[in-house]
């Protein structure tokens, strides 16, 4: 399991909103603008123990979920791009390139909608209070 420390920013019964702190390595990453530089917040329900605002907690996610996310964000778009460019190779290069970019933009829009609807399937678990 991959673990990370987060801070509770809102507590409402057994549902909390947590904020991940920015990691030093994120400032060096070229993709830090995609994930807000490692600083993000999300809501979790079914908290196994009481927490208050300002508490530091340790959360975990399975490696499988992280791997699937990487494939969805990086692997599949590469395959889509190459496929569209090859399918449209008899057209001009600009046309096939722009068509591939539009197809990837459409793919990412679908992924964003699907992730918002299926957020509960990420199985983010609170391990302990620090």
Backbone as a printed PyTorch tensor [residue, N CA C, xyz], in Angstrom:
tensor([[[  0.8280,  -1.1860,   0.0000],
         [  0.0000,   0.0000,   0.0000],
         [  0.8690,   1.2450,   0.0000]],

        [[  0.4170,   2.2560,  -0.7030],
         [  1.0770,   3.5430,  -0.7050],
         [  0.4550,   4.3960,   0.3920]],

        [[  1.2780,   5.0100,   1.2260],
         [  0.7530,   5.8150,   2.3280],
         [  1.1920,   7.2660,   2.1710]],

        [[  0.3920,   8.1520,   2.7470],
         [  0.6580,   9.5810,   2.6850],
         [  0.0580,  10.2320,   3.9290]],

        [[  0.6720,  11.3060,   4.3770],
         [  0.1680,  12.0520,   5.5290],
         [ -0.6870,  13.2060,   5.0140]],

        [[ -1.8310,  13.4090,   5.6510],
         [ -2.7440,  14.4790,   5.2670],
         [ -3.2250,  15.1980,   6.5190]],

        [[ -3.7240,  16.3980,   6.3120],
         [ -4.2620,  17.1870,   7.4140],
         [ -5.7670,  17.3060,   7.2530]],

        [[ -6.4990,  17.1540,   8.3600],
         [ -7.9500,  17.2970,   8.3460],
         [ -8.2770,  18.7880,   8.3180]],

        [[ -9.0220,  19.2210,   7.2940],
         [ -9.4040,  20.6300,   7.2000],
         [-10.8640,  20.8560,   7.5570]],

        [[-11.6850,  19.8220,   7.4650],
         [-13.0890,  19.8840,   7.8770],
         [-13.4770,  18.5360,   8.4560]],

        [[-14.2100,  18.5680,   9.5610],
         [-14.7020,  17.3240,  10.1620],
         [-16.1930,  17.4790,  10.4040]],

        [[-16.9570,  16.5290,   9.8710],
         [-18.4070,  16.5740,  10.0000],
         [-18.9030,  15.1550,  10.2750]],

        [[-18.9850,  14.7860,  11.5420],
         [-19.4040,  13.4260,  11.8950],
         [-18.3640,  12.4290,  11.4610]],

        [[-18.7940,  11.4480,  10.6620],
         [-17.8330,  10.4450,  10.1960],
         [-17.3430,  10.7430,   8.7790]],

        [[-17.5480,  11.9770,   8.3100],
         [-17.0170,  12.4110,   7.0120],
         [-16.0260,  13.5450,   7.2490]],

        [[-14.9050,  13.4860,   6.5650],
         [-13.8810,  14.5250,   6.7170],
         [-13.3810,  14.9790,   5.3540]],

        [[-12.8620,  16.1870,   5.3450],
         [-12.1770,  16.6950,   4.1630],
         [-10.7150,  16.8220,   4.5620]],

        [[ -9.8430,  16.2170,   3.7530],
         [ -8.4210,  16.2260,   4.0740],
         [ -7.6440,  16.9550,   2.9920]],

        [[ -6.4910,  17.4920,   3.3950],
         [ -5.6150,  18.2070,   2.4670],
         [ -4.2360,  17.5810,   2.5430]],

        [[ -3.7050,  17.2190,   1.3850],
         [ -2.3720,  16.6640,   1.3060],
         [ -1.3700,  17.8030,   1.2350]],

        [[ -0.2650,  17.6550,   1.9210],
         [  0.7560,  18.6860,   1.8940],
         [  1.6440,  18.5100,   0.6800]],

        [[  2.1910,  19.6040,   0.2340],
         [  3.0640,  19.5750,  -0.9390],
         [  4.3800,  18.9000,  -0.5830]],

        [[  4.7860,  17.9690,  -1.4150],
         [  6.0460,  17.2560,  -1.2060],
         [  7.1840,  18.0120,  -1.8700]],

        [[  8.3830,  17.9490,  -1.2930],
         [  9.5210,  18.6420,  -1.9070],
         [  9.8220,  18.1620,  -3.3250]],

        [[  9.6020,  16.8770,  -3.5880],
         [  9.8830,  16.3360,  -4.9140],
         [  8.9210,  16.8840,  -5.9680]],

        [[  7.7500,  17.3380,  -5.5590],
         [  6.7630,  17.8080,  -6.5280],
         [  7.2240,  19.0650,  -7.2610]],

        [[  8.0240,  19.9030,  -6.6130],
         [  8.4680,  21.1240,  -7.2740],
         [  9.4060,  20.8250,  -8.4400]],

        [[ 10.0620,  19.6790,  -8.4300],
         [ 10.9760,  19.2930,  -9.5030],
         [ 10.2690,  18.5960, -10.6600]],

        [[  9.0640,  18.1200, -10.4240],
         [  8.3480,  17.3240, -11.4210],
         [  7.7730,  18.2180, -12.5210]],

        [[  7.8780,  17.7760, -13.7640],
         [  7.3220,  18.5300, -14.8850],
         [  5.8060,  18.4810, -14.9270]],

        [[  5.2070,  17.5160, -14.2420],
         [  3.7570,  17.3580, -14.2730],
         [  3.0850,  17.9380, -13.0330]],

        [[  3.7940,  18.7510, -12.2410],
         [  3.2180,  19.2390, -10.9890],
         [  2.0240,  20.1570, -11.2040]],

        [[  1.8880,  20.7420, -12.3790],
         [  0.7160,  21.5730, -12.6310],
         [ -0.5330,  20.7200, -12.8510]],

        [[ -0.3570,  19.4770, -13.2740],
         [ -1.5040,  18.5920, -13.4790],
         [ -2.1300,  18.1520, -12.1670]],

        [[ -1.2990,  17.9570, -11.1520],
         [ -1.8170,  17.4880,  -9.8610],
         [ -1.7390,  18.5730,  -8.7890]],

        [[ -1.6370,  19.8300,  -9.2080],
         [ -1.5750,  20.9750,  -8.2980],
         [ -0.3370,  20.9160,  -7.4150]],

        [[  0.7260,  20.4020,  -7.9250],
         [  1.9860,  20.3730,  -7.2050],
         [  1.9640,  19.5130,  -5.9670]],

        [[  1.1510,  18.4860,  -5.9530],
         [  1.1110,  17.5950,  -4.8040],
         [  0.2340,  18.1060,  -3.6870]],

        [[ -0.3900,  19.2540,  -3.8760],
         [ -1.2510,  19.8130,  -2.8370],
         [ -2.6910,  19.7310,  -3.3250]],

        [[ -3.4970,  18.9430,  -2.6630],
         [ -4.8730,  18.7390,  -3.0920],
         [ -5.6980,  18.3330,  -1.8910]],

        [[ -6.9960,  18.4390,  -2.0240],
         [ -7.8730,  18.0180,  -0.9330],
         [ -8.9880,  17.1500,  -1.4960]],

        [[ -9.5250,  16.3040,  -0.6390],
         [-10.6570,  15.4670,  -1.0240],
         [-11.4300,  15.0550,   0.2160]],

        [[-12.6090,  14.5320,  -0.0010],
         [-13.4830,  14.1340,   1.0970],
         [-13.4770,  12.6260,   1.2680]],

        [[-13.5430,  12.1950,   2.5280],
         [-13.5930,  10.7750,   2.8570],
         [-14.7620,  10.5660,   3.8100]],

        [[-15.5370,   9.5290,   3.5490],
         [-16.6210,   9.1630,   4.4640],
         [-16.2310,   7.9010,   5.2150]],

        [[-16.9980,   7.5760,   6.2120],
         [-16.7680,   6.3820,   7.0310],
         [-15.3940,   6.3870,   7.7050]],

        [[-15.1130,   7.4540,   8.4180],
         [-13.8620,   7.5560,   9.1640],
         [-13.9660,   6.6420,  10.3770]],

        [[-12.9830,   5.7440,  10.5960],
         [-13.1010,   4.7360,  11.6480],
         [-12.9280,   5.2600,  13.0770]],

        [[-12.4560,   6.4900,  13.2370],
         [-12.2540,   7.0420,  14.5710],
         [-12.4700,   8.5530,  14.5130]],

        [[-12.7690,   9.1860,  15.6400],
         [-13.0470,  10.6240,  15.6140],
         [-11.7890,  11.4570,  15.3360]],

        [[-11.9270,  12.4410,  14.4820],
         [-10.8420,  13.3690,  14.1740],
         [-11.3770,  14.7950,  14.2280]],

        [[-10.4740,  15.7340,  14.4070],
         [-10.8450,  17.1470,  14.4650],
         [-10.0360,  17.9120,  13.4320]],

        [[-10.4670,  19.1310,  13.1600],
         [ -9.7200,  19.9890,  12.2350],
         [ -8.3000,  20.1860,  12.7510]],

        [[ -7.3450,  20.0960,  11.8710],
         [ -5.9450,  20.2710,  12.2330],
         [ -5.2150,  18.9810,  12.5470]],

        [[ -5.9420,  17.8790,  12.7400],
         [ -5.2980,  16.5920,  13.0200],
         [ -4.5420,  16.1050,  11.7860]],

        [[ -3.4210,  15.4730,  12.0140],
         [ -2.6580,  14.8300,  10.9470],
         [ -3.0270,  13.3520,  10.9520]],

        [[ -3.3350,  12.8260,   9.7860],
         [ -3.7080,  11.4170,   9.6750],
         [ -2.8880,  10.7680,   8.5630]],

        [[ -2.7780,   9.4600,   8.6430],
         [ -2.0880,   8.6950,   7.6130],
         [ -3.1450,   7.9680,   6.7840]],

        [[ -3.1100,   8.1860,   5.4770],
         [ -4.0620,   7.5380,   4.5720],
         [ -3.2920,   6.6310,   3.6140]],

        [[ -3.9830,   5.6400,   3.0890],
         [ -3.3230,   4.7150,   2.1650],
         [ -4.2400,   4.3850,   0.9920]],

        [[ -3.5990,   3.9770,  -0.0870],
         [ -4.2990,   3.5030,  -1.2750],
         [ -3.4870,   2.3260,  -1.8070]],

        [[ -4.1610,   1.3710,  -2.3960],
         [ -3.4860,   0.1900,  -2.9260],
         [ -2.6460,   0.5520,  -4.1610]],

        [[ -1.5340,  -0.1440,  -4.3350],
         [ -0.6630,   0.0990,  -5.4860],
         [ -1.3980,  -0.1420,  -6.8020]],

        [[ -2.3150,  -1.0940,  -6.7820],
         [ -3.0820,  -1.4260,  -7.9810],
         [ -3.8420,  -0.2020,  -8.4890]],

        [[ -4.4300,   0.5600,  -7.5700],
         [ -5.1890,   1.7560,  -7.9500],
         [ -4.2510,   2.7950,  -8.5540]],

        [[ -3.0730,   2.9470,  -7.9810],
         [ -2.0910,   3.8930,  -8.5010],
         [ -1.6210,   3.4810,  -9.8920]],

        [[ -1.3860,   2.2060, -10.0920],
         [ -0.9520,   1.7090, -11.3970],
         [ -2.0330,   1.9200, -12.4560]],

        [[ -3.2690,   1.6180, -12.1170],
         [ -4.3740,   1.8090, -13.0530],
         [ -4.5020,   3.2930, -13.4060]],

        [[ -4.3520,   4.1620, -12.4000],
         [ -4.4100,   5.6010, -12.6580],
         [ -3.3180,   6.0570, -13.6050]],

        [[ -2.1170,   5.5360, -13.4330],
         [ -1.0040,   5.8940, -14.3250],
         [ -1.2640,   5.4270, -15.7490]],

        [[ -1.7990,   4.2350, -15.8830],
         [ -2.1180,   3.7170, -17.2200],
         [ -3.2010,   4.5630, -17.8720]],

        [[ -4.2320,   4.9350, -17.0950],
         [ -5.3130,   5.7560, -17.6440],
         [ -4.8350,   7.1450, -18.0440]],

        [[ -3.9230,   7.7180, -17.2750],
         [ -3.4730,   9.0810, -17.5440],
         [ -2.3610,   9.1860, -18.5740]],

        [[ -1.5120,   8.1570, -18.6790],
         [ -0.3620,   8.2700, -19.5620],
         [ -0.3190,   7.2070, -20.6560]],

        [[ -0.6190,   5.9600, -20.3320],
         [ -0.4880,   4.8700, -21.2930],
         [ -1.5260,   4.8950, -22.3960]],

        [[ -2.7820,   4.9470, -22.0220],
         [ -3.8600,   4.9120, -23.0100],
         [ -3.8350,   6.1320, -23.9380]],

        [[ -3.5940,   7.3500, -23.4210],
         [ -3.5230,   8.4810, -24.3540],
         [ -2.4260,   8.3500, -25.4130]],

        [[ -1.2990,   7.7520, -25.0600],
         [ -0.2470,   7.5470, -26.0530],
         [ -0.7370,   6.6090, -27.1570]],

        [[ -1.3880,   5.5290, -26.7520],
         [ -1.9230,   4.5740, -27.7270],
         [ -2.9830,   5.2410, -28.5980]],

        [[ -3.8510,   6.0380, -27.9910],
         [ -4.8860,   6.7460, -28.7570],
         [ -4.2530,   7.6890, -29.7600]],

        [[ -3.2740,   8.4620, -29.3120],
         [ -2.6300,   9.4320, -30.1970],
         [ -2.0020,   8.7460, -31.4080]],

        [[ -1.2200,   7.7230, -31.1570],
         [ -0.5430,   7.0250, -32.2550],
         [ -1.5610,   6.3780, -33.1910]],

        [[ -2.6060,   5.7870, -32.6310],
         [ -3.6310,   5.1260, -33.4510],
         [ -4.3290,   6.1190, -34.3700]],

        [[ -4.7340,   7.2650, -33.8170],
         [ -5.4340,   8.2680, -34.6400],
         [ -4.5120,   8.8210, -35.7230]],

        [[ -3.2630,   9.0900, -35.3760],
         [ -2.3160,   9.5960, -36.3820],
         [ -2.1260,   8.5710, -37.4950]],

        [[ -2.0040,   7.2870, -37.1380],
         [ -1.8240,   6.2510, -38.1660],
         [ -3.0800,   6.0460, -39.0090]],

        [[ -4.2480,   6.1470, -38.3850],
         [ -5.4880,   5.9950, -39.1470],
         [ -5.6960,   7.1340, -40.1380]],

        [[ -5.1980,   8.3100, -39.7890],
         [ -5.3920,   9.4800, -40.6500],
         [ -4.1140,   9.8600, -41.4120]],

        [[ -3.2070,   8.9210, -41.6040],
         [ -1.9230,   9.2450, -42.2350],
         [ -2.0540,   9.6520, -43.6980]],

        [[ -3.1320,   9.2820, -44.3550],
         [ -3.2740,   9.6810, -45.7630],
         [ -3.7500,  11.1410, -45.8870]],

        [[ -4.1990,  11.7240, -44.7660],
         [ -4.5230,  13.1570, -44.7450],
         [ -3.2510,  13.9360, -44.4270]],

        [[ -3.3470,  15.2180, -44.3750],
         [ -2.1560,  16.0170, -44.0750],
         [ -1.6970,  15.7730, -42.6360]],

        [[ -0.4290,  16.0600, -42.3900],
         [  0.1350,  15.8440, -41.0530],
         [ -0.5620,  16.6980, -40.0060]],

        [[ -0.8630,  17.9270, -40.3680],
         [ -1.5280,  18.8360, -39.4300],
         [ -2.9130,  18.3140, -39.0830]],

        [[ -3.6340,  17.8340, -40.0650],
         [ -4.9770,  17.3110, -39.8320],
         [ -4.9500,  16.1080, -38.8950]],

        [[ -4.0570,  15.1760, -39.1620],
         [ -3.9940,  13.9830, -38.3090],
         [ -3.5120,  14.3350, -36.9050]],

        [[ -2.5670,  15.2670, -36.7990],
         [ -2.0680,  15.6910, -35.4970],
         [ -3.1800,  16.3710, -34.6920]],

        [[ -3.8970,  17.2990, -35.2970],
         [ -4.9760,  18.0020, -34.5910],
         [ -6.1250,  17.0610, -34.2280]],

        [[ -6.4230,  16.1140, -35.1090],
         [ -7.4580,  15.1290, -34.8050],
         [ -7.0520,  14.2710, -33.6060]],

        [[ -5.7820,  13.8910, -33.5520],
         [ -5.2820,  13.1010, -32.4200],
         [ -5.3550,  13.9030, -31.1220]],

        [[ -4.9750,  15.1790, -31.1740],
         [ -5.0700,  16.0340, -29.9820],
         [ -6.5110,  16.2020, -29.5150]],

        [[ -7.4170,  16.4010, -30.4440],
         [ -8.8400,  16.5310, -30.0850],
         [ -9.3800,  15.2360, -29.4790]],

        [[ -8.9590,  14.1100, -30.0220],
         [ -9.3920,  12.8200, -29.4820],
         [ -8.8800,  12.6320, -28.0600]],

        [[ -7.6380,  13.0180, -27.7990],
         [ -7.0880,  12.9040, -26.4420],
         [ -7.7990,  13.8590, -25.4900]],

        [[ -8.1130,  15.0730, -25.9440],
         [ -8.8510,  16.0230, -25.1010],
         [-10.2160,  15.4540, -24.7340]],

        [[-10.8860,  14.8430, -25.7030],
         [-12.1770,  14.2060, -25.4390],
         [-12.0150,  13.0500, -24.4430]],

        [[-10.9490,  12.2690, -24.6080],
         [-10.6690,  11.1570, -23.6970],
         [-10.4890,  11.6660, -22.2630]],

        [[ -9.6920,  12.7380, -22.0970],
         [ -9.4720,  13.2780, -20.7510],
         [-10.7450,  13.8550, -20.1410]],

        [[-11.6170,  14.4340, -20.9670],
         [-12.8980,  14.9320, -20.4560],
         [-13.7500,  13.7750, -19.9260]],

        [[-13.7680,  12.6730, -20.6500],
         [-14.5150,  11.4930, -20.1980],
         [-13.9110,  10.9380, -18.9150]],

        [[-12.5840,  10.8680, -18.8410],
         [-11.9110,  10.3720, -17.6400],
         [-12.2380,  11.2480, -16.4340]],

        [[-12.2410,  12.5600, -16.6170],
         [-12.5350,  13.4690, -15.5070],
         [-13.9530,  13.2440, -14.9790]],

        [[-14.9050,  13.0710, -15.8640],
         [-16.2860,  12.8080, -15.4490],
         [-16.3800,  11.4550, -14.7510]],

        [[-15.7340,  10.4430, -15.2990],
         [-15.7920,   9.1000, -14.7090],
         [-15.1560,   9.0710, -13.3240]],

        [[-14.0510,   9.7830, -13.1430],
         [-13.3840,   9.7910, -11.8400],
         [-14.2630,  10.4530, -10.7940]],

        [[-14.9350,  11.5410, -11.1540],
         [-15.8140,  12.2080, -10.1910],
         [-16.9720,  11.2990,  -9.7770]],

        [[-17.4950,  10.5140, -10.7020],
         [-18.6190,   9.6360, -10.3860],
         [-18.1850,   8.3920,  -9.6290]],

        [[-16.9650,   7.9200,  -9.8480],
         [-16.4950,   6.6700,  -9.2460],
         [-15.4630,   6.9030,  -8.1540]],

        [[-15.4500,   8.0840,  -7.5440],
         [-14.4320,   8.4260,  -6.5460],
         [-14.3950,   7.4450,  -5.3840]],

        [[-15.5370,   6.8790,  -5.0380],
         [-15.5760,   5.9600,  -3.8980],
         [-14.8400,   4.6490,  -4.1700]],

        [[-14.5510,   4.3350,  -5.4250],
         [-13.8790,   3.0890,  -5.7630],
         [-12.3580,   3.1610,  -5.6100]],

        [[-11.8350,   4.3100,  -5.2150],
         [-10.3980,   4.4310,  -5.0450],
         [ -9.9290,   3.8120,  -3.7390]],

        [[-10.8520,   3.4630,  -2.8480],
         [-10.5290,   2.7660,  -1.5990],
         [ -9.4500,   3.4630,  -0.7920]],

        [[ -9.5820,   4.7570,  -0.6460],
         [ -8.6660,   5.5090,   0.1990],
         [ -9.0340,   5.2220,   1.6420]],

        [[ -8.0870,   4.7250,   2.4170],
         [ -8.3600,   4.3190,   3.7960],
         [ -7.5370,   5.1460,   4.7680]],

        [[ -8.1720,   5.4880,   5.8800],
         [ -7.4490,   6.1640,   6.9510],
         [ -6.8680,   5.1100,   7.8490]],

        [[ -5.5450,   5.1310,   8.0020],
         [ -4.8710,   4.1060,   8.8080],
         [ -4.8160,   4.4810,  10.2850]],

        [[ -4.3300,   5.7260,  10.5480],
         [ -4.1800,   6.1120,  11.9460],
         [ -4.0590,   7.6200,  12.0660]],

        [[ -4.2450,   8.0860,  13.2900],
         [ -4.0640,   9.4940,  13.6080],
         [ -2.6450,   9.6830,  14.1110]],

        [[ -1.9630,  10.6960,  13.6250],
         [ -0.5730,  10.9420,  14.0330],
         [ -0.5080,  11.9620,  15.1540]]])
